[in-house]
Amino acid sequence: MDKYIVYSKDLTKADTLILKNLQADILDVTARAQSDGGVTNDNPDNAAVSEEEAVRDEAALQTMMSLNDPKHPNFEPAVFNGWDLSSLGKLEPALDRLLKSYVRLGKSVVRVETDVVFLTHLILYFTTSVPSALLLFHHFTWFHGILHLVMQVSYTGTYTLMMHQHIHGRGVLKRQYAWFDLTFPYLLDPLMGHTWNSYFYHHVKHHHVEGNGPEDLSSTLRYQRDNVWHFLQYVGRFYLFICFELAAYFVRKNRLAFAAKQTFWELSSYAFQYAMFRLNPRASVFVFLLPLAIMRFGLMVGNWGQHALVDRDEPDSDYRSSITLIDVPSNRHCFNDGYHTSHHLNPLRHWREHPVAFLKAKHTYASNEALVFHDIDYLMMTVKLLTKDYAHLARCMVPIGERQIRMTMDERIAMLKRHTIPFTEEEIAAKYAKKEE
């Protein structure tokens, strides 16, 4: 089955190591299956780890950890999304000095030394998005409005996942820059389609508390996850009711301060956007309203892809209600967002540590029958599910553990289809009864 593994030249170093490691596991199991005549181990995921595999895992772990360790000679901070520093080759002396000076400056500004890329993106947004928006309000043209919208849409994924790190870590810059760390979201969020603080209250204070369970307002449990009509209901509910439902949720949970703050910031955002619309309707549509509409749709497309495949037996397991993606858009451009299971297991885990954590727990993932895919992002996961292209999803699946590796393509497809079946209220009550107790 390793013939379906595809290596993009743009994969991160960590993703390449992970994928090669998993491919080697597939080859080991395939060779073992051929040597034992195809006899299946009754409990394959409890098979002993071979010395060769242990050495292979340790070598990959040491390499990945060295890339994250500022004290190690191999340390490599993220500076640009599109390129690794080591891939730039030999630069002109003046350019090399400039880059090294910028990296030193960046490491002195960002909270974690790996995260110079956050400073890079803040500079990018404040030198493009902000002046472009101001110019549109000063002198609107349709051509500029369309170009601005296209630019903002191209930024939103990376910005949102930078803010994902921001809201979980309470910032991305060092303490002496806390004033800027706290204020820049109020300037940039509306330009990127976010209402003030809504991401924090919905994602951190709600979604990670409920974990796609029955009380999660973005839960996929009750929907047929390969059904377009169900998906449209899911998106429509979020568009129209999330502000009210989230406040009601906090009230039910006796988190009245959260309810008040979330409502205040949401209504303040709408009041601001209304004022901007009154000031310049056409500019406001392209600068604020269309990004808001696109962002909210994108958030639901992404969440659907992240939580569409839910195990029928243990839907309350983080391993079985979310997935891991090894792909370029999610992990190179969106700060390892593909490691969604790892994120749910530890929401405070730094984005650079997800591949390390995944490889360390590889056998736990396998024994819990977690799902790993490659060469596909969450957007295309959703598209392929809604078009019922299970053959494509099965090819993108990277089987982990003997049980999955020994599956045929038809067995993979059958398993994936089973994971999209909606849960009835009776099933939800039974599956989540222990959790509620």
XYZ file of C-alpha atoms in Angstrom:
437
model
C 0.000 0.000 0.000
C 3.024 2.292 0.184
C 2.645 2.872 -3.579
C 0.021 5.512 -2.778
C 2.406 7.609 -0.663
C 3.199 10.925 -2.375
C 6.026 13.257 -1.359
C 5.564 16.919 -2.184
C 8.797 18.848 -2.523
C 7.228 21.547 -0.335
C 6.606 19.347 2.701
C 8.224 20.587 5.884
C 11.291 18.708 7.079
C 9.303 17.268 9.966
C 6.483 16.097 7.694
C 8.947 14.437 5.341
C 10.528 12.578 8.255
C 7.124 11.522 9.584
C 5.918 10.318 6.196
C 9.108 8.353 5.529
C 8.832 6.809 8.969
C 5.234 5.724 8.406
C 6.065 4.421 4.948
C 8.856 2.310 6.433
C 6.341 0.876 8.915
C 4.035 -0.016 6.024
C 6.871 -1.788 4.220
C 7.773 -3.705 7.404
C 4.225 -4.932 7.926
C 3.823 -5.782 4.242
C 7.033 -7.818 4.274
C 5.965 -9.557 7.474
C 2.564 -10.373 5.991
C 4.209 -11.929 2.949
C 6.587 -13.985 5.071
C 3.830 -15.349 7.326
C 1.671 -16.281 4.359
C -0.907 -13.583 4.981
C -1.909 -14.929 8.400
C -3.310 -12.036 10.421
C -2.180 -11.482 13.985
C -5.219 -11.675 16.267
C -4.025 -8.548 18.053
C -1.652 -6.917 15.560
C -1.339 -3.566 17.280
C 0.182 -5.231 20.319
C 3.006 -6.639 18.218
C 6.447 -5.921 19.630
C 8.319 -2.991 18.139
C 11.322 -4.244 16.208
C 14.782 -2.976 17.035
C 15.045 -1.575 13.523
C 11.835 0.413 13.949
C 12.897 1.694 17.367
C 16.210 2.920 15.940
C 14.398 4.513 13.002
C 11.928 6.291 15.275
C 14.650 7.562 17.587
C 16.723 8.925 14.701
C 13.728 10.833 13.317
C 12.855 12.156 16.772
C 16.373 13.384 17.429
C 16.450 15.170 14.075
C 13.102 16.885 14.645
C 13.938 17.884 18.203
C 17.273 19.335 17.109
C 15.473 21.589 14.624
C 13.379 22.978 17.506
C 16.185 23.366 20.050
C 17.795 26.849 20.041
C 20.895 25.399 21.701
C 21.445 22.776 19.006
C 23.586 23.477 15.909
C 20.727 22.204 13.713
C 18.231 24.698 15.152
C 16.201 26.336 12.424
C 13.617 28.995 13.241
C 10.663 29.457 10.934
C 11.145 32.808 9.202
C 9.114 32.441 6.006
C 6.253 30.068 5.318
C 7.337 29.286 1.794
C 10.984 28.431 2.457
C 13.174 26.928 5.135
C 16.291 28.936 5.915
C 18.463 25.988 4.952
C 16.797 25.793 1.539
C 17.818 29.332 0.567
C 21.364 28.256 -0.242
C 24.262 30.686 -0.407
C 23.040 34.271 -0.599
C 24.811 37.422 -1.686
C 26.892 38.727 1.273
C 24.775 41.848 1.772
C 21.526 39.875 1.609
C 22.935 37.219 3.921
C 23.886 39.845 6.523
C 20.459 41.451 6.231
C 18.682 38.127 6.700
C 20.810 37.145 9.694
C 20.206 40.546 11.281
C 16.472 40.154 10.764
C 16.481 36.664 12.286
C 18.375 37.961 15.334
C 15.895 40.801 15.669
C 12.970 38.435 15.248
C 14.209 36.030 17.906
C 14.483 38.954 20.314
C 10.862 39.950 19.654
C 8.881 36.697 19.445
C 8.060 34.686 22.531
C 9.422 31.384 21.180
C 12.607 31.556 19.122
C 11.224 29.260 16.427
C 8.473 31.784 15.654
C 10.219 34.579 13.751
C 7.657 33.850 11.032
C 4.983 35.506 13.185
C 6.898 38.777 13.104
C 7.326 38.340 9.347
C 3.585 38.059 8.910
C 2.769 40.946 11.198
C 5.070 43.130 9.111
C 3.406 41.805 5.954
C -0.115 42.583 7.170
C 0.701 46.041 8.480
C 2.466 47.001 5.253
C -0.171 45.608 2.868
C -3.593 44.953 4.423
C -3.784 48.062 6.587
C -2.657 50.664 4.003
C -4.737 48.984 1.294
C -7.850 49.169 3.476
C -7.200 52.814 4.339
C -6.727 53.660 0.678
C -9.995 51.965 -0.248
C -11.863 54.089 2.271
C -10.103 57.184 0.976
C -10.551 56.424 -2.720
C -12.530 53.329 -3.682
C -12.192 51.636 -7.059
C -13.739 48.315 -8.001
C -10.433 46.979 -9.310
C -8.648 47.797 -6.061
C -11.531 46.386 -4.031
C -11.370 43.050 -5.830
C -7.571 42.874 -5.576
C -7.759 43.708 -1.873
C -10.297 40.953 -1.261
C -8.195 38.390 -3.133
C -5.145 39.425 -1.110
C -7.017 39.131 2.170
C -8.429 35.719 1.319
C -4.893 34.545 0.544
C -3.824 35.764 3.997
C -6.705 34.456 6.085
C -5.576 30.849 6.546
C -2.116 31.732 7.792
C -3.388 34.649 9.871
C -6.083 32.536 11.509
C -3.612 29.830 12.476
C -1.186 32.448 13.783
C -4.075 33.705 15.900
C -4.763 30.090 16.857
C -1.336 30.036 18.491
C -2.017 33.508 19.914
C -5.293 32.635 21.640
C -3.987 29.387 23.112
C -0.698 30.896 24.254
C -2.110 34.305 25.218
C 0.171 35.988 22.731
C 3.110 35.337 20.419
C 5.513 38.146 21.356
C 7.786 38.666 24.345
C 6.468 40.354 27.451
C 8.026 43.742 26.722
C 5.898 43.897 23.570
C 2.708 42.844 25.340
C 1.005 46.143 24.516
C 1.328 45.421 20.803
C 0.617 41.716 21.241
C -2.688 42.570 22.899
C -3.741 45.321 20.493
C -2.838 44.123 17.006
C -5.757 41.632 16.827
C -8.212 44.502 17.268
C -6.736 46.118 14.163
C -6.217 43.043 12.012
C -9.086 40.731 13.010
C -11.827 42.729 11.217
C -9.675 42.919 8.072
C -9.279 39.138 8.085
C -12.947 38.341 8.660
C -12.920 37.790 12.416
C -15.116 39.541 14.927
C -13.305 40.693 18.037
C -12.431 37.870 20.447
C -15.011 35.506 18.946
C -12.312 33.017 17.964
C -11.042 32.917 21.547
C -14.429 32.398 23.173
C -15.737 29.897 20.638
C -12.553 27.900 20.117
C -10.741 27.972 23.463
C -13.570 28.411 25.948
C -16.119 26.286 24.106
C -14.854 23.925 21.383
C -11.923 22.584 23.395
C -14.132 22.155 26.429
C -16.710 20.105 24.516
C -14.375 18.419 22.005
C -16.915 17.813 19.212
C -19.266 16.316 21.776
C -23.044 16.742 21.844
C -22.899 20.200 23.457
C -20.282 21.517 21.039
C -22.070 24.066 18.847
C -19.786 23.104 15.958
C -20.166 19.373 16.599
C -20.517 17.145 13.540
C -22.050 14.201 15.422
C -25.657 14.711 14.348
C -24.899 15.238 10.656
C -24.342 12.858 7.767
C -20.864 14.081 6.986
C -20.910 13.221 3.281
C -24.263 14.899 2.667
C -24.334 18.358 1.054
C -27.709 19.278 2.549
C -26.510 18.421 6.052
C -23.365 20.459 5.455
C -25.419 23.481 4.354
C -27.533 23.201 7.509
C -24.330 23.079 9.544
C -22.921 26.198 7.886
C -26.246 28.047 7.981
C -26.664 27.436 11.684
C -23.211 28.865 12.352
C -23.832 31.924 10.172
C -27.199 32.804 11.674
C -27.215 31.647 15.265
C -23.703 31.200 16.654
C -23.665 34.553 18.456
C -26.886 33.740 20.333
C -26.194 30.046 20.872
C -22.715 30.618 22.254
C -24.000 33.158 24.760
C -26.790 30.755 25.744
C -24.240 27.957 26.158
C -22.161 30.036 28.563
C -25.300 30.930 30.523
C -26.272 27.232 30.772
C -22.790 26.445 32.058
C -23.017 29.310 34.564
C -20.143 31.114 32.843
C -21.977 34.418 32.924
C -18.851 36.542 32.551
C -17.958 34.694 29.358
C -21.504 35.154 28.058
C -21.386 38.886 28.738
C -17.910 39.391 27.267
C -18.572 37.304 24.173
C -21.830 39.130 23.499
C -20.234 42.518 24.091
C -17.378 41.890 21.671
C -19.614 40.365 19.016
C -22.078 43.256 19.122
C -19.228 45.771 19.255
C -17.806 44.231 16.092
C -21.129 44.518 14.306
C -21.532 48.105 15.495
C -18.076 48.944 14.171
C -18.826 47.324 10.826
C -22.141 49.184 10.597
C -20.348 52.470 11.270
C -17.783 51.658 8.576
C -20.584 50.795 6.160
C -22.238 54.140 6.808
C -18.897 55.850 6.204
C -18.170 54.127 2.877
C -20.510 51.291 1.840
C -18.508 49.972 -1.106
C -15.181 49.987 0.708
C -16.780 48.389 3.755
C -18.145 45.503 1.681
C -14.700 44.583 0.361
C -12.685 45.410 3.468
C -14.956 43.985 6.185
C -18.192 42.291 5.118
C -17.000 39.915 2.402
C -13.965 38.784 4.450
C -16.349 38.096 7.359
C -18.673 36.010 5.188
C -15.791 34.099 3.606
C -14.027 33.507 6.922
C -17.095 32.074 8.624
C -17.686 29.730 5.722
C -14.022 28.732 5.762
C -14.057 28.032 9.490
C -16.969 25.648 9.088
C -15.457 23.952 6.037
C -12.286 23.415 8.056
C -14.029 22.164 11.174
C -16.144 19.782 9.100
C -12.985 18.339 7.548
C -11.310 18.058 10.949
C -14.212 16.272 12.619
C -16.136 14.568 9.801
C -14.664 11.117 10.413
C -15.893 10.037 13.839
C -15.549 6.498 15.140
C -18.881 4.816 15.836
C -17.638 3.025 18.952
C -15.695 5.795 20.699
C -16.811 9.194 19.397
C -15.618 10.816 22.620
C -11.994 9.815 21.989
C -9.716 12.577 20.715
C -7.912 9.927 18.679
C -11.134 8.797 17.015
C -13.030 12.056 16.529
C -10.304 14.062 14.795
C -7.640 13.379 12.192
C -4.009 14.082 11.351
C -2.968 15.535 8.001
C 0.533 15.506 6.572
C 0.272 18.108 3.827
C 1.732 21.385 2.627
C -1.176 23.861 3.101
C -1.949 22.741 6.657
C 1.545 22.306 8.016
C 3.874 24.562 6.062
C 1.520 27.499 5.555
C -0.751 27.068 8.589
C 1.656 26.156 11.381
C 1.077 22.397 11.638
C -2.690 22.709 11.734
C -2.772 19.250 10.178
C -1.850 17.706 13.526
C -5.359 18.226 14.813
C -5.483 15.143 17.006
C -2.265 16.237 18.703
C -3.787 19.665 19.250
C -6.896 18.212 20.883
C -4.770 15.979 23.081
C -2.873 19.045 24.303
C -4.285 22.417 23.193
C -1.314 24.243 24.736
C 1.270 22.299 22.751
C 3.420 24.604 20.627
C 2.877 24.177 16.910
C 6.472 23.111 16.223
C 6.145 20.283 18.758
C 3.209 18.521 17.083
C 5.257 16.285 14.738
C 7.537 15.305 17.628
C 4.566 14.498 19.853
C 2.933 12.510 17.061
C 5.972 10.334 16.439
C 6.539 9.754 20.155
C 2.936 8.559 20.477
C 2.753 6.790 17.105
C 1.915 3.412 18.626
C -0.731 4.965 20.872
C -2.307 6.538 17.798
C -2.219 3.136 16.094
C -3.712 1.228 19.027
C -6.510 3.810 19.190
C -7.106 3.420 15.437
C -6.488 7.105 14.755
C -6.692 8.264 11.153
C -3.803 9.867 9.278
C -3.983 11.290 5.757
C -1.478 12.926 3.446
C -1.482 15.005 0.261
C -4.848 16.541 1.164
C -5.932 19.524 3.278
C -9.093 20.105 5.301
C -10.810 21.985 2.484
C -10.325 19.073 0.107
C -11.242 16.589 2.842
C -14.613 18.319 3.013
C -14.956 18.497 -0.779
C -14.074 14.826 -1.258
C -16.488 13.790 1.475
C -19.344 15.850 0.058
C -18.699 14.409 -3.414
C -18.421 10.933 -1.850
C -15.021 10.374 -3.421
C -14.003 7.764 -0.882
C -11.553 6.144 -3.269
C -9.481 9.339 -3.241
C -9.660 9.574 0.542
C -8.610 5.934 0.853
C -5.568 6.602 -1.330
C -4.682 9.640 0.785
C -4.950 7.617 3.978
C -1.637 6.687 5.581
C -2.373 3.489 7.504
C -0.757 3.205 10.924
C -0.540 -0.019 12.887
C -0.857 -3.506 11.435
C -4.640 -3.527 11.466
C -4.928 -0.531 9.143
C -1.902 -1.453 7.043
C -3.369 -4.881 6.269
C -6.642 -3.343 5.075
C -7.517 -3.523 1.398
C -8.644 -0.368 -0.373
C -12.247 -1.587 -0.220
C -11.920 -2.095 3.525
C -10.533 1.411 3.934
C -13.462 2.837 1.976
C -15.993 0.890 4.041
C -14.395 2.111 7.269
C -14.384 5.754 6.138
C -18.031 5.562 5.082
C -18.960 4.138 8.465
C -17.219 7.054 10.157
C -19.544 9.594 8.486
C -22.850 8.124 9.712
C -24.784 10.510 11.995
C -25.403 9.588 15.608
C -28.965 9.417 16.890
C -29.869 11.128 20.144
C -30.148 7.691 21.768
C -26.640 6.773 20.617
C -25.268 10.091 21.820
C -26.884 9.626 25.228
C -25.388 6.151 25.523
C -21.911 7.046 24.257
C -21.544 10.174 26.375
C -23.303 8.930 29.519
C -20.041 8.146 31.315
C -18.577 11.521 30.431
C -21.569 13.326 31.893
C -21.317 11.300 35.096
